[in-house]
Amino acid sequence: IQMTQSPSSLSASVGDRVTITCRASQSISNFLNWYQQKPGKAPKLLIYAAFSLQSGVPSRFSGSGSGTDFTLTITNLQPEDFATYYCQQSYSVLYTFGQGTKLDIK
Amino acid sequence: QVQLQDSGPGLVKPSETLSLTCSVSGGSISSSDYYWGWIRQSPGQGLEWIGSIYYSGNIYYNPSLKSRLTISADTSKNQFSLQLRSVTAADTAVYYCVRRMAAVKSYFDYWGQGTLVTVSS
């Protein structure tokens, strides 16, 4: 299952609201997870099953979607949120990731 | 707090075998609640799932790597390992060990720090 994210990169300012989109090549119900990765670090789970917030993750992160189209929304951007974000499907045991969306400071 | 610590050589020669080990603390790899496995990340391929092992001994491999791959576990040491044979430059990547929930809607909730493996003579 191919996962396609858009945009590939995004510039925003502290306090902004941003949305990242992930599209699956076939329906995956809500078997969709989101991760955040900072340079030199391992990815960190943010959201699982499309909209469930992982423990310890700030509530300014939210996820939505079902079927083939999903979104990650970050409200009130904080300096620590500038990173690369990946979606990942768990519908098929051959787990696949999107190519990533790099969020940087405008 | 669960911690995963991956370790292994940072440089492997072409055609040789890449071997990595992940040591787990704060949790047991014998738990039925989790799978333990590997993901790699390279500039060209992005994030790629390699495979997972379950406490029962069931192992799942990425078909694209299956012919060269062995994942195993040592419950006495609470470790699991990766062996990738006949490596080429395309196998150069950061390799992460990961924990995956044994749930219908699964996800990778703990990651090791990552080991950069370069394939070069």
mmCIF file of C-alpha atoms in Angstrom, chain A residues 31-100:
data_model
loop_
_atom_site.group_PDB
_atom_site.id
_atom_site.type_symbol
_atom_site.label_atom_id
_atom_site.label_comp_id
_atom_site.label_asym_id
_atom_site.label_seq_id
_atom_site.Cartn_x
_atom_site.Cartn_y
_atom_site.Cartn_z
ATOM 1 C CA PHE A 31 -5.320 1.998 10.263
ATOM 2 C CA LEU A 32 -3.181 5.124 10.095
ATOM 3 C CA ASN A 33 -0.474 6.451 12.402
ATOM 4 C CA TRP A 34 1.481 9.704 12.533
ATOM 5 C CA TYR A 35 5.057 10.233 13.686
ATOM 6 C CA GLN A 36 7.284 13.238 14.317
ATOM 7 C CA GLN A 37 11.017 13.096 13.655
ATOM 8 C CA LYS A 38 13.647 15.646 14.604
ATOM 9 C CA PRO A 39 17.144 15.668 13.080
ATOM 10 C CA GLY A 40 19.347 12.890 14.390
ATOM 11 C CA LYS A 41 16.523 11.333 16.398
ATOM 12 C CA ALA A 42 14.213 8.379 15.987
ATOM 13 C CA PRO A 43 10.612 9.007 14.949
ATOM 14 C CA LYS A 44 8.165 9.552 17.790
ATOM 15 C CA LEU A 45 4.584 8.293 17.735
ATOM 16 C CA LEU A 46 2.047 11.118 17.877
ATOM 17 C CA ILE A 47 -1.280 9.653 16.789
ATOM 18 C CA TYR A 48 -2.476 6.099 16.211
ATOM 19 C CA ALA A 49 -5.611 4.676 14.618
ATOM 20 C CA ALA A 50 -6.099 7.945 12.736
ATOM 21 C CA PHE A 51 -7.202 10.117 15.642
ATOM 22 C CA SER A 52 -6.070 8.640 18.995
ATOM 23 C CA LEU A 53 -3.471 10.807 20.711
ATOM 24 C CA GLN A 54 -0.492 8.914 22.117
ATOM 25 C CA SER A 55 0.058 9.420 25.834
ATOM 26 C CA GLY A 56 2.107 12.520 26.577
ATOM 27 C CA VAL A 57 1.518 14.173 23.212
ATOM 28 C CA PRO A 58 0.134 17.723 23.444
ATOM 29 C CA SER A 59 -3.504 18.217 22.523
ATOM 30 C CA ARG A 60 -2.592 20.750 19.831
ATOM 31 C CA PHE A 61 -1.927 17.688 17.656
ATOM 32 C CA SER A 62 -4.974 16.027 16.138
ATOM 33 C CA GLY A 63 -5.694 13.536 13.405
ATOM 34 C CA SER A 64 -8.687 12.766 11.268
ATOM 35 C CA GLY A 65 -9.757 10.780 8.257
ATOM 36 C CA SER A 66 -10.796 7.330 7.160
ATOM 37 C CA GLY A 67 -10.580 5.232 4.031
ATOM 38 C CA THR A 68 -7.883 6.763 1.850
ATOM 39 C CA ASP A 69 -7.569 10.379 3.028
ATOM 40 C CA PHE A 70 -6.132 11.506 6.353
ATOM 41 C CA THR A 71 -4.949 14.728 7.928
ATOM 42 C CA LEU A 72 -2.663 15.735 10.767
ATOM 43 C CA THR A 73 -3.445 19.149 12.185
ATOM 44 C CA ILE A 74 -1.246 21.141 14.518
ATOM 45 C CA THR A 75 -2.797 24.201 16.109
ATOM 46 C CA ASN A 76 -0.886 26.986 17.840
ATOM 47 C CA LEU A 77 2.499 25.848 16.487
ATOM 48 C CA GLN A 78 5.275 25.821 19.047
ATOM 49 C CA PRO A 79 9.026 26.104 18.349
ATOM 50 C CA GLU A 80 9.516 22.423 19.244
ATOM 51 C CA ASP A 81 7.009 21.361 16.548
ATOM 52 C CA PHE A 82 9.304 22.197 13.643
ATOM 53 C CA ALA A 83 10.270 18.740 12.441
ATOM 54 C CA THR A 84 9.459 16.149 9.785
ATOM 55 C CA TYR A 85 6.160 14.287 9.976
ATOM 56 C CA TYR A 86 5.392 10.830 8.591
ATOM 57 C CA CYS A 87 2.221 8.858 8.164
ATOM 58 C CA GLN A 88 2.258 5.041 8.300
ATOM 59 C CA GLN A 89 -0.396 2.468 7.494
ATOM 60 C CA SER A 90 -0.958 -0.664 9.563
ATOM 61 C CA TYR A 91 -3.796 -2.109 7.435
ATOM 62 C CA SER A 92 -1.376 -4.411 5.642
ATOM 63 C CA VAL A 93 1.282 -6.372 7.516
ATOM 64 C CA LEU A 94 3.712 -4.926 4.987
ATOM 65 C CA TYR A 95 3.793 -1.648 6.892
ATOM 66 C CA THR A 96 4.561 1.388 4.763
ATOM 67 C CA PHE A 97 5.311 5.029 5.437
ATOM 68 C CA GLY A 98 4.720 8.264 3.605
ATOM 69 C CA GLN A 99 7.734 10.108 2.255
ATOM 70 C CA GLY A 100 7.534 12.767 4.948
#
